[in-house]
mmCIF file of C-alpha atoms and ligand atoms in Angstrom:
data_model
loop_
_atom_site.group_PDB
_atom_site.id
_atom_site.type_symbol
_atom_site.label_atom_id
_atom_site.label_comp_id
_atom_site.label_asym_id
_atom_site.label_seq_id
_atom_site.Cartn_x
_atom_site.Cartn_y
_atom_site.Cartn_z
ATOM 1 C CA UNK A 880 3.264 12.989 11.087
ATOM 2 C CA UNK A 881 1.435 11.040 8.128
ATOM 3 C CA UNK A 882 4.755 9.149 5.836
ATOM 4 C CA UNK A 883 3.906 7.544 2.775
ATOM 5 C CA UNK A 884 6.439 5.817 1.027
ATOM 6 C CA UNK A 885 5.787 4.482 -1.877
ATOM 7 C CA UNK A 886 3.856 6.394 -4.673
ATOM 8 C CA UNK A 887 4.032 6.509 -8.484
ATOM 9 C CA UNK A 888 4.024 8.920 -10.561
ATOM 10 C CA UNK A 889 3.038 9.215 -14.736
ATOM 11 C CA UNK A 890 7.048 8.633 -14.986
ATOM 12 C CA UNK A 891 6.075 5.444 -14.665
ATOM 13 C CA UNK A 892 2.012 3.898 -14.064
ATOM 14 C CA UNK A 893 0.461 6.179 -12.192
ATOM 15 C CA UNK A 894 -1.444 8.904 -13.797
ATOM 16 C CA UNK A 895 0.119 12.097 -12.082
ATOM 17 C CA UNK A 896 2.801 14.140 -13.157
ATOM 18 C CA UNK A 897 4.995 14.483 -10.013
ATOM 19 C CA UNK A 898 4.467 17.797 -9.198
ATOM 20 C CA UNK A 899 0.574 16.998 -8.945
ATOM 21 C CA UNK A 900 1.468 13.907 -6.718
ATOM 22 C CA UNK A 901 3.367 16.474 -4.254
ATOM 23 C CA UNK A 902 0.766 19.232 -4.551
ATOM 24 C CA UNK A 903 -2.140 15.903 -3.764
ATOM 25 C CA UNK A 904 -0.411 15.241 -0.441
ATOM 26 C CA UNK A 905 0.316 18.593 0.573
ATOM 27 C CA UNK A 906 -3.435 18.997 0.264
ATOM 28 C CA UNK A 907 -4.538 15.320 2.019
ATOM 29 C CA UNK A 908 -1.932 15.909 4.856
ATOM 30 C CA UNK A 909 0.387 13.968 4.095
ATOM 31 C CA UNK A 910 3.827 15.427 5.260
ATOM 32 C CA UNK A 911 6.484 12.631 3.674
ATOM 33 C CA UNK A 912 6.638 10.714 0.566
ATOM 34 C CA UNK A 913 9.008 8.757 -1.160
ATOM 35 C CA UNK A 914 8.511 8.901 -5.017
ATOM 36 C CA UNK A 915 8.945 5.065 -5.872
ATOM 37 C CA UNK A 916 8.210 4.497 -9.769
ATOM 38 C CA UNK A 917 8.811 1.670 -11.294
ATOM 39 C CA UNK A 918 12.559 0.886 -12.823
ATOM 40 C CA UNK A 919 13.153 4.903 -12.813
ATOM 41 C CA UNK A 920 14.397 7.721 -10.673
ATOM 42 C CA UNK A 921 13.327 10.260 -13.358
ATOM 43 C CA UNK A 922 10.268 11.747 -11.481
ATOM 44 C CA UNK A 923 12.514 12.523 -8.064
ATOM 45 C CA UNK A 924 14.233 15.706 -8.944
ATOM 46 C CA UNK A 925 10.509 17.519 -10.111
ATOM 47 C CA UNK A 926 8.760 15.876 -7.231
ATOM 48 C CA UNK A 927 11.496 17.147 -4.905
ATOM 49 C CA UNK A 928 11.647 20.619 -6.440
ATOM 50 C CA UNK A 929 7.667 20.428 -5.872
ATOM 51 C CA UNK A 930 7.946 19.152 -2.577
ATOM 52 C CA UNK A 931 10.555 22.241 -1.427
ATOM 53 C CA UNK A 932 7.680 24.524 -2.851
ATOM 54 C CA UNK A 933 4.358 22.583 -1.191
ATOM 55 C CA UNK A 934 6.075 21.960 2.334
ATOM 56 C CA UNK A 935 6.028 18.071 1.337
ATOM 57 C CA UNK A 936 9.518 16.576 2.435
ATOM 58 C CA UNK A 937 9.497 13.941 -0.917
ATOM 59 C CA UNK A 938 12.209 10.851 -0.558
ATOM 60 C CA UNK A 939 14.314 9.813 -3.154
ATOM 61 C CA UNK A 940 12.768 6.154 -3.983
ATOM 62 C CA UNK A 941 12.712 3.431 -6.809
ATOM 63 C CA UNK A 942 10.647 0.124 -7.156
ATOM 64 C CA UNK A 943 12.595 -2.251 -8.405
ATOM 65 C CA UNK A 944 11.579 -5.233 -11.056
ATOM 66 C CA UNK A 945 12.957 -8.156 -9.441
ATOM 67 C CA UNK A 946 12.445 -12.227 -9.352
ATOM 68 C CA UNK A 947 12.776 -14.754 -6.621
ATOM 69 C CA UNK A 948 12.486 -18.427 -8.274
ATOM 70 C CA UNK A 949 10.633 -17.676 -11.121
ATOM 71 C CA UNK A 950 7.699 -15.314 -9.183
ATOM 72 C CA UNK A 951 8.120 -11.746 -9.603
ATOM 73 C CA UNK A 952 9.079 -10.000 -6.370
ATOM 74 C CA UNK A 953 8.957 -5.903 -6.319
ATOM 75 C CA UNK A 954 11.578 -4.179 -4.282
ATOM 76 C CA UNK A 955 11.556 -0.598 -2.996
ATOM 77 C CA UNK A 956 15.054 1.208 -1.991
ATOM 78 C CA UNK A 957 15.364 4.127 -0.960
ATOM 79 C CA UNK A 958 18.319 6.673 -0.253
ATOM 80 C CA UNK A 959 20.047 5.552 -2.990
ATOM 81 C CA UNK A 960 22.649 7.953 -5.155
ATOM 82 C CA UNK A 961 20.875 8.413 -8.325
ATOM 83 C CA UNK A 962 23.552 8.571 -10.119
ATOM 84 C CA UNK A 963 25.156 5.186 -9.177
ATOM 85 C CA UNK A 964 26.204 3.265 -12.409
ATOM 86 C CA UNK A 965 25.794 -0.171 -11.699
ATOM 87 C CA UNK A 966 21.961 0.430 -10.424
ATOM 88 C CA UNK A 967 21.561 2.962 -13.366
ATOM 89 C CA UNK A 968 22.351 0.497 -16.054
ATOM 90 C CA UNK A 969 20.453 -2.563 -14.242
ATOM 91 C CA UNK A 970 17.347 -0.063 -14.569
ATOM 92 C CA UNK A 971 17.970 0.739 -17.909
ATOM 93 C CA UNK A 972 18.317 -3.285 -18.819
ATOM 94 C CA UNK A 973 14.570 -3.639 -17.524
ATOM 95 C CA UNK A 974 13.648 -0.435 -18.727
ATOM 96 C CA UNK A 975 14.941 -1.683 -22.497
ATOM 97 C CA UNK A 976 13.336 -5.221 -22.171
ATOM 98 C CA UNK A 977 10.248 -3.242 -21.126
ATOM 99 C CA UNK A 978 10.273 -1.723 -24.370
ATOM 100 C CA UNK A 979 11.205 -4.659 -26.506
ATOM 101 C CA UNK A 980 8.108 -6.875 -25.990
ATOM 102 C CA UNK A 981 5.265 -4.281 -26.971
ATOM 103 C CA UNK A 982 5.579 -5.358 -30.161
ATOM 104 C CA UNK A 983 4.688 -8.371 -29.173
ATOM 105 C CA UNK A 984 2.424 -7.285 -27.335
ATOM 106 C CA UNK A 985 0.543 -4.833 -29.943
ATOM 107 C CA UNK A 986 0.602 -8.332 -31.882
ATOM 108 C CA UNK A 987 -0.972 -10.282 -29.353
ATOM 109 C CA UNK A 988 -4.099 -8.242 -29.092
ATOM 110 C CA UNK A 989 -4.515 -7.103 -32.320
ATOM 111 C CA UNK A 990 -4.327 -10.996 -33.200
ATOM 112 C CA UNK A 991 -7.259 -11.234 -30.502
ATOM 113 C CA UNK A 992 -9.252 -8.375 -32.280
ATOM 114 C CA UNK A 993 -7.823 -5.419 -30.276
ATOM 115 C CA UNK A 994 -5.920 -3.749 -33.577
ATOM 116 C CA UNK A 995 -2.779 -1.658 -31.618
ATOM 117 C CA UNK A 996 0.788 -0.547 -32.748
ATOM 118 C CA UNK A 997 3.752 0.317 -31.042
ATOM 119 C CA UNK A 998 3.250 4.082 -31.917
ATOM 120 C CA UNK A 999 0.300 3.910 -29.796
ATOM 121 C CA UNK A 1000 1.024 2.394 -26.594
ATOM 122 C CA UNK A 1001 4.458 4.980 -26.372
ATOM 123 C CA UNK A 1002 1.952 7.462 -27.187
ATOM 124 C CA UNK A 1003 -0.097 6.290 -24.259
ATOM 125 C CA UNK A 1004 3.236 6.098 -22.078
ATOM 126 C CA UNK A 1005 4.046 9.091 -22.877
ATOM 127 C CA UNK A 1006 7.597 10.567 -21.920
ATOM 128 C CA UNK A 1007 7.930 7.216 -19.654
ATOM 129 C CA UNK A 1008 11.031 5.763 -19.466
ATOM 130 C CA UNK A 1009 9.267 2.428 -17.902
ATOM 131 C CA UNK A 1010 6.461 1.385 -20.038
ATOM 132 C CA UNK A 1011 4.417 -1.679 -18.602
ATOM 133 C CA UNK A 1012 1.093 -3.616 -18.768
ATOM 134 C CA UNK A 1013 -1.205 -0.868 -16.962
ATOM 135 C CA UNK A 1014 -0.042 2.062 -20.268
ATOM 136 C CA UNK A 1015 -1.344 -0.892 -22.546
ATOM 137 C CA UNK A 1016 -4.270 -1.910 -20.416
ATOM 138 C CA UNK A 1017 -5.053 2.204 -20.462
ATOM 139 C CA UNK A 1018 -4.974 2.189 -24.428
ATOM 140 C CA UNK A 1019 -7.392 -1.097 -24.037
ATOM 141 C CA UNK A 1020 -9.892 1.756 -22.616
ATOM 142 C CA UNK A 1021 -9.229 4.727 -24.067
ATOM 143 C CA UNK A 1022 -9.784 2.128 -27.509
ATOM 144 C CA UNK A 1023 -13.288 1.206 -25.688
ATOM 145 C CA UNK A 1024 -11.957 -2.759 -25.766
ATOM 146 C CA UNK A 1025 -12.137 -2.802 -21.283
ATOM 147 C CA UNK A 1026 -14.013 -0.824 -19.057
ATOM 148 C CA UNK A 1027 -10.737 0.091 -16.477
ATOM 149 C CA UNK A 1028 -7.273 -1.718 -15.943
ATOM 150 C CA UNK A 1029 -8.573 -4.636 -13.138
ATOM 151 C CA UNK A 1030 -10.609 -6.255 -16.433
ATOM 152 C CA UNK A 1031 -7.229 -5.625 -18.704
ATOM 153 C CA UNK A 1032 -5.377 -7.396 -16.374
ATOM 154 C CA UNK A 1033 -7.390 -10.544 -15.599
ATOM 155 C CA UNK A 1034 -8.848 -11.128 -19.263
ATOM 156 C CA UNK A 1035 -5.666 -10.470 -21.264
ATOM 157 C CA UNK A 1036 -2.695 -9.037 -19.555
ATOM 158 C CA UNK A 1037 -1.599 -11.215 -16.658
ATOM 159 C CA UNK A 1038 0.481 -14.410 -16.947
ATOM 160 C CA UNK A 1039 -1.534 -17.154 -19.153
ATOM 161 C CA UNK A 1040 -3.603 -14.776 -20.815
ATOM 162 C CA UNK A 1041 -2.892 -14.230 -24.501
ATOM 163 C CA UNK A 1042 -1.405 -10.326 -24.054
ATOM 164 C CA UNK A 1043 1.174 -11.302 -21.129
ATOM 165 C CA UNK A 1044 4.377 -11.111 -22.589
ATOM 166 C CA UNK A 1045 7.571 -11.985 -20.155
ATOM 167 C CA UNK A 1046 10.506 -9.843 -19.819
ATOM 168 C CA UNK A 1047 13.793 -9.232 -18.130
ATOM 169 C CA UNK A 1048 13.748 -8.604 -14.402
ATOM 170 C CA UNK A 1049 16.750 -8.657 -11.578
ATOM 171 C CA UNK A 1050 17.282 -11.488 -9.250
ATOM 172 C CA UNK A 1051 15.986 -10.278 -6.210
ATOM 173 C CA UNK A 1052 19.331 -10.941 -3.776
ATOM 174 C CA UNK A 1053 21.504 -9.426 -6.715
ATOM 175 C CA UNK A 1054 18.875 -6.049 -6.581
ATOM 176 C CA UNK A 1055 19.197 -5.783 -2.532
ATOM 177 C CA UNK A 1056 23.214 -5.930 -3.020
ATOM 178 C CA UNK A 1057 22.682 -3.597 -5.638
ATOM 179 C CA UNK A 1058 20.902 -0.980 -3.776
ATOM 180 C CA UNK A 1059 22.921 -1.422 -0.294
ATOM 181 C CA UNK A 1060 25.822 -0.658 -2.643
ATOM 182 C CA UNK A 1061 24.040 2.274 -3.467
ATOM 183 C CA UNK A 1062 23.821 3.736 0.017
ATOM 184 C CA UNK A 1063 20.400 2.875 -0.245
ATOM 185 C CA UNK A 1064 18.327 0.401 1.742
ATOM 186 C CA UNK A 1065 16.028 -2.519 1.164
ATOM 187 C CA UNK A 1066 12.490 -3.398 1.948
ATOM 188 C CA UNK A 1067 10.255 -5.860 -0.205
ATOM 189 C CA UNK A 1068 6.701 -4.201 -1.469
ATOM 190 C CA UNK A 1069 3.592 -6.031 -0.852
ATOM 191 C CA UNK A 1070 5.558 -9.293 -0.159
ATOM 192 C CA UNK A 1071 1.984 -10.919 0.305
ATOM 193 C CA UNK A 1072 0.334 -9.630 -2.577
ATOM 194 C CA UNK A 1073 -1.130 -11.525 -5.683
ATOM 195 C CA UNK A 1074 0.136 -15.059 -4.497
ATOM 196 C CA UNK A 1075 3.784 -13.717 -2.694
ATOM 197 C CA UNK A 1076 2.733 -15.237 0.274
ATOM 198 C CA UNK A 1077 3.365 -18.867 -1.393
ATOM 199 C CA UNK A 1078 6.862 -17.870 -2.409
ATOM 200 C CA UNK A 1079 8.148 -15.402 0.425
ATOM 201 C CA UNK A 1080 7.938 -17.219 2.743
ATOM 202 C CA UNK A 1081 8.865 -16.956 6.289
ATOM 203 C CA UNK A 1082 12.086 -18.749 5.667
ATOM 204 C CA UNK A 1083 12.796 -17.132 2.636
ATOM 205 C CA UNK A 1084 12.603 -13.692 4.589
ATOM 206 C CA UNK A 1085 14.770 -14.858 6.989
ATOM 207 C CA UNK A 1086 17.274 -15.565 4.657
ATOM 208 C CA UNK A 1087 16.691 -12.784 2.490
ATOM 209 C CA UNK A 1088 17.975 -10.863 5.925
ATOM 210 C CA UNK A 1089 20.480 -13.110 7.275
ATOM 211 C CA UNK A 1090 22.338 -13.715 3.740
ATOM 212 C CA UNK A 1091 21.317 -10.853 1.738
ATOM 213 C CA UNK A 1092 21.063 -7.701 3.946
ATOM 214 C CA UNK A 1093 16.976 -7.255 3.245
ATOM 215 C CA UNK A 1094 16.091 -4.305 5.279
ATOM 216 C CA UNK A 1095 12.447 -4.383 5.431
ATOM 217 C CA UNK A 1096 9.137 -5.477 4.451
ATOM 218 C CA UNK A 1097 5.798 -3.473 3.696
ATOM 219 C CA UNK A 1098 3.090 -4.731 5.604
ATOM 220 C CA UNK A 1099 0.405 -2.269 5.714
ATOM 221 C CA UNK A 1100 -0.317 -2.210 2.030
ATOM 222 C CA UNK A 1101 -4.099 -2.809 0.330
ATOM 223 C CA UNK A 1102 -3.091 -6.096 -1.195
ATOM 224 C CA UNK A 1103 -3.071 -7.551 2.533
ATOM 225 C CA UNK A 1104 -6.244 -8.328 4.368
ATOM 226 C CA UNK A 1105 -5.909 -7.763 8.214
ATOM 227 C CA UNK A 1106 -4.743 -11.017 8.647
ATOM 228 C CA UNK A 1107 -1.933 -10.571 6.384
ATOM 229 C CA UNK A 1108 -0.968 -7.812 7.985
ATOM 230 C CA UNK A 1109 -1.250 -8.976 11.205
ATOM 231 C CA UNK A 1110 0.729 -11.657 10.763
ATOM 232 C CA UNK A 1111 3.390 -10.096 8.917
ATOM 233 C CA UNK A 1112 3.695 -7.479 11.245
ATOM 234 C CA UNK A 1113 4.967 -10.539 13.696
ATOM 235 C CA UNK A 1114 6.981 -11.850 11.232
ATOM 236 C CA UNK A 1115 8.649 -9.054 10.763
ATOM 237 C CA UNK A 1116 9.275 -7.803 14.403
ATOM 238 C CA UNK A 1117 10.312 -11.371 15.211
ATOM 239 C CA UNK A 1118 13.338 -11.322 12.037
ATOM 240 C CA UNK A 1119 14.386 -7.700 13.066
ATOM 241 C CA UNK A 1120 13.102 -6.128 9.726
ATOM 242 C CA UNK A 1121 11.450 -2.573 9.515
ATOM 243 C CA UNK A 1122 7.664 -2.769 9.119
ATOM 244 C CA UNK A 1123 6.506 0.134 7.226
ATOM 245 C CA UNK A 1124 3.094 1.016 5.269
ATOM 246 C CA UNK A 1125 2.219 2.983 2.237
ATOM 247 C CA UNK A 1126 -0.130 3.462 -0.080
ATOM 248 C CA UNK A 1127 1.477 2.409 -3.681
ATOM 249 C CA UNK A 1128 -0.433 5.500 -4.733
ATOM 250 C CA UNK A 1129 -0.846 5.331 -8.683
ATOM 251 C CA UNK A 1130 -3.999 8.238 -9.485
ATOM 252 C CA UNK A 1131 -6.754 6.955 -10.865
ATOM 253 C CA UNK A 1132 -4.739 3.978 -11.982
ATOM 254 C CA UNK A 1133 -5.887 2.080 -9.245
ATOM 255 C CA UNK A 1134 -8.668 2.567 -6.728
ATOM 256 C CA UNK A 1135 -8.863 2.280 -3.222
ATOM 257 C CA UNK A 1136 -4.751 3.565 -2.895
ATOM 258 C CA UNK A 1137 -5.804 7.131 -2.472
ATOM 259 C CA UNK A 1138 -2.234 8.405 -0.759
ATOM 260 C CA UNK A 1139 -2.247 8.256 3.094
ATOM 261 C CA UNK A 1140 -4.515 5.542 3.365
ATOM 262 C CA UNK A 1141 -1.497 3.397 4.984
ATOM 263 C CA UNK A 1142 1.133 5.329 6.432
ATOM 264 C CA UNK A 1143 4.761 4.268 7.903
ATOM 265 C CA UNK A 1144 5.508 4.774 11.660
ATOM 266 C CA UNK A 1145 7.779 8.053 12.299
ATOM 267 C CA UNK A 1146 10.414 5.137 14.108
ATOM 268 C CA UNK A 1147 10.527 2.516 11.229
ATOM 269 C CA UNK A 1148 10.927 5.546 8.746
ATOM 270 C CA UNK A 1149 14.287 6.908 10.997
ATOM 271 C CA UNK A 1150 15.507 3.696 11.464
ATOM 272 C CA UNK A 1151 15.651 2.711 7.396
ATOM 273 C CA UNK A 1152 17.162 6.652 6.954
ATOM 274 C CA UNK A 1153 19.599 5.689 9.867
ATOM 275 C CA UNK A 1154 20.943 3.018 7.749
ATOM 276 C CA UNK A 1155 20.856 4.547 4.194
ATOM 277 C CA UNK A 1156 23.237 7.235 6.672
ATOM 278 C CA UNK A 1157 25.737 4.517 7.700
ATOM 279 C CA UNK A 1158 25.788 3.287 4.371
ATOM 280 C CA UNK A 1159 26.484 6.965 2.896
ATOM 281 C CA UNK A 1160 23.275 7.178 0.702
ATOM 282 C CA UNK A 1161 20.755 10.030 0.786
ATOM 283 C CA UNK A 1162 18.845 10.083 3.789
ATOM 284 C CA UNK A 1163 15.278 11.551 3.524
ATOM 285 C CA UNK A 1164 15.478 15.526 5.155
ATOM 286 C CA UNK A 1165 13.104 15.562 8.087
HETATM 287 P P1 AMP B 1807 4.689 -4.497 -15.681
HETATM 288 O O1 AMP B 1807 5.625 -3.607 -14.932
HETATM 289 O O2 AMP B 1807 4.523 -4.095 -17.078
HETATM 290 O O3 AMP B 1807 5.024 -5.952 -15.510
HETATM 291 O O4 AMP B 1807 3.270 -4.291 -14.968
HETATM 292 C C1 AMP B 1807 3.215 -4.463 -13.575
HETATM 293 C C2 AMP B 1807 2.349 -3.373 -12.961
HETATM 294 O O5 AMP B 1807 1.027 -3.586 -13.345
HETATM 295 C C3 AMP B 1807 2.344 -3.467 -11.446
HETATM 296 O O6 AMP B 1807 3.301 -2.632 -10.895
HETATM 297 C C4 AMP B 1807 0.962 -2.994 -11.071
HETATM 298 O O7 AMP B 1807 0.944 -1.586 -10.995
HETATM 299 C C5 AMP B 1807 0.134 -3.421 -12.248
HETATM 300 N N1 AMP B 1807 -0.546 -4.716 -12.091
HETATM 301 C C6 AMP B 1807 0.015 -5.931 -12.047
HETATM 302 N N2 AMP B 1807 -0.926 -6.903 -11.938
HETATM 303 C C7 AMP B 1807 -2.120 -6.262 -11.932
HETATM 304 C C8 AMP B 1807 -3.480 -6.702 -11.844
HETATM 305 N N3 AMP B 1807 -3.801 -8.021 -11.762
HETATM 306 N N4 AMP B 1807 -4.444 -5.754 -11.856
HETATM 307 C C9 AMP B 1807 -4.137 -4.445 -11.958
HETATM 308 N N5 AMP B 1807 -2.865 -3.973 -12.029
HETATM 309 C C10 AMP B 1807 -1.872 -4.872 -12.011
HETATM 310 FE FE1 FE B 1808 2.530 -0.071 -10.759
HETATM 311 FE FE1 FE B 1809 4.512 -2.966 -6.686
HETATM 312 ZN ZN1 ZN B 1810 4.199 0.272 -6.370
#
């Protein structure tokens, strides 16, 4: 049984529509995912309806924008009620602050010689409701200004380079309460990725569980190295969080996450729907 729990879809960054995300893992063998965009449940209802038709069984996910002292911390829950309002209008508040800096944004680069509008990047987006840094760093190819998204990112688009503009994202122990409240649960995304490993900390993750209700941690993702994983994986059984694996699938918007290439143990993905069942959220079907 091959589980992969955290994917994106073009609802958000990644570059399939999610009915070609379900009909990709039907035909890699992959038998669960969890559709985990970015700030949006919009893609779960198609991906499900796709899933029903592919023999996928497709989970009902989100990845959260959130922030833990200043460094920005990405949270996945899943089994949430989609239609809970609190969570629905947090999303929307990053989806809307999202939106509000591409202006900036177009100004930024066009100031540094890559002309872009507005009109352009939601053109690039597309029907997303979660527009973000890898739509504009697509536009910075299709324009011919950067070969693929890695070079967007490091010459203009991350933090300190002249395209990064900041925006809103939830504090990370408001977002677990949030999704608990939900019926959902909680597990941190590559909490070792680009530099976490300096901010979530051991300690922090044990506070993050003992004070906050964090469910889990992703350790088998490709932004940890063996060692990474292997010592997260330790960390993790030792603080009584589930381990799980995925591979933040996002098309051709990144390479080397082809889906399936890390995969969540069977136990660790019936112990997180066990508790998004006590907490009266939407378990995954099996
Ligand atoms: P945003 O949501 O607009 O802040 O953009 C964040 C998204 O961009 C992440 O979810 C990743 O998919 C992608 N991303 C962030 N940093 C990088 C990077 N250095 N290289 C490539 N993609 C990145
Ligand atoms: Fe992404
Ligand atoms: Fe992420
Ligand atoms: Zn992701």
């Amino acid at each position: 049984m091959r589980i992969d729990p955290h994917t994106h879809s073009r609802v958000s960054d990644g570059t399939d529509s999610p009915t070609q995300l379900v009909q990709r893992a039907a035909r890699l063998g992959v038998h669960v995912i969890a559709l985990t965009d970015h700030d949006t449940f919009d893609g779960v209802a198609e991906a499900m309806a796709a899933g029903d038709r592919a023999g996928v069984v497709v989970a009902s996910g989100v990845e959260m924008s959130t922030r833990y002292s200043h460094h920005p911390v990405h949270l996945l829950g899943y089994g949430c009620h989609r239609d809970d309002r609190p969570l629905l209008e947090e999303l929307r508040r990053i989806q809307q602050s999202r939106s509000s800096r591409l202006a900036a944004m177009a100004d930024a680069l066009s100031a540094a010689g890559m002309e872009m509008s507005v009109a352009e990047i939601r053109h690039q987006a597309g029907a997303s409701p979660s527009v973000g840094r890898p739509h504009v760093a697509d536009l910075m190819m299709r324009k011919g200004y950067v070969g693929d998204r890695d070079e967007a990112f490091r010459d203009w688009l991350k933090p300190g380079r002249p395209g990064f503009v900041p925006r809103y994202a939830t504090d990370l122990t408001t977002a677990i309460a949030m999704i608990r409240a939900a019926g959902g649960a909680a597990v941190i995304a590559h909490p070792w990725g680009r530099g976490g490993e300096r901010v979530v900390t051991a300690g922090v993750l044990r506070q993050l569980r003992d004070e906050h209700g964090l469910d889990g941690i992703e350790v088998d993702h490709q932004d940890h190295d063996p060692d990474a994983r292997d010592l997260l994986s330790r960390l993790g059984q030792r603080l009584g969080l589930i381990r799980t694996g995925s591979s933040d699938h996002h098309g051709s918007g990144k390479l080397n996450h082809e889906l399936g290439c890390n995969t969540t143990r069977p136990s660790a993905w019936a112990a997180l729907n066990t508790l998004v069942a006590e907490r009266g959220g939407q378990p995954s079907r099996r």
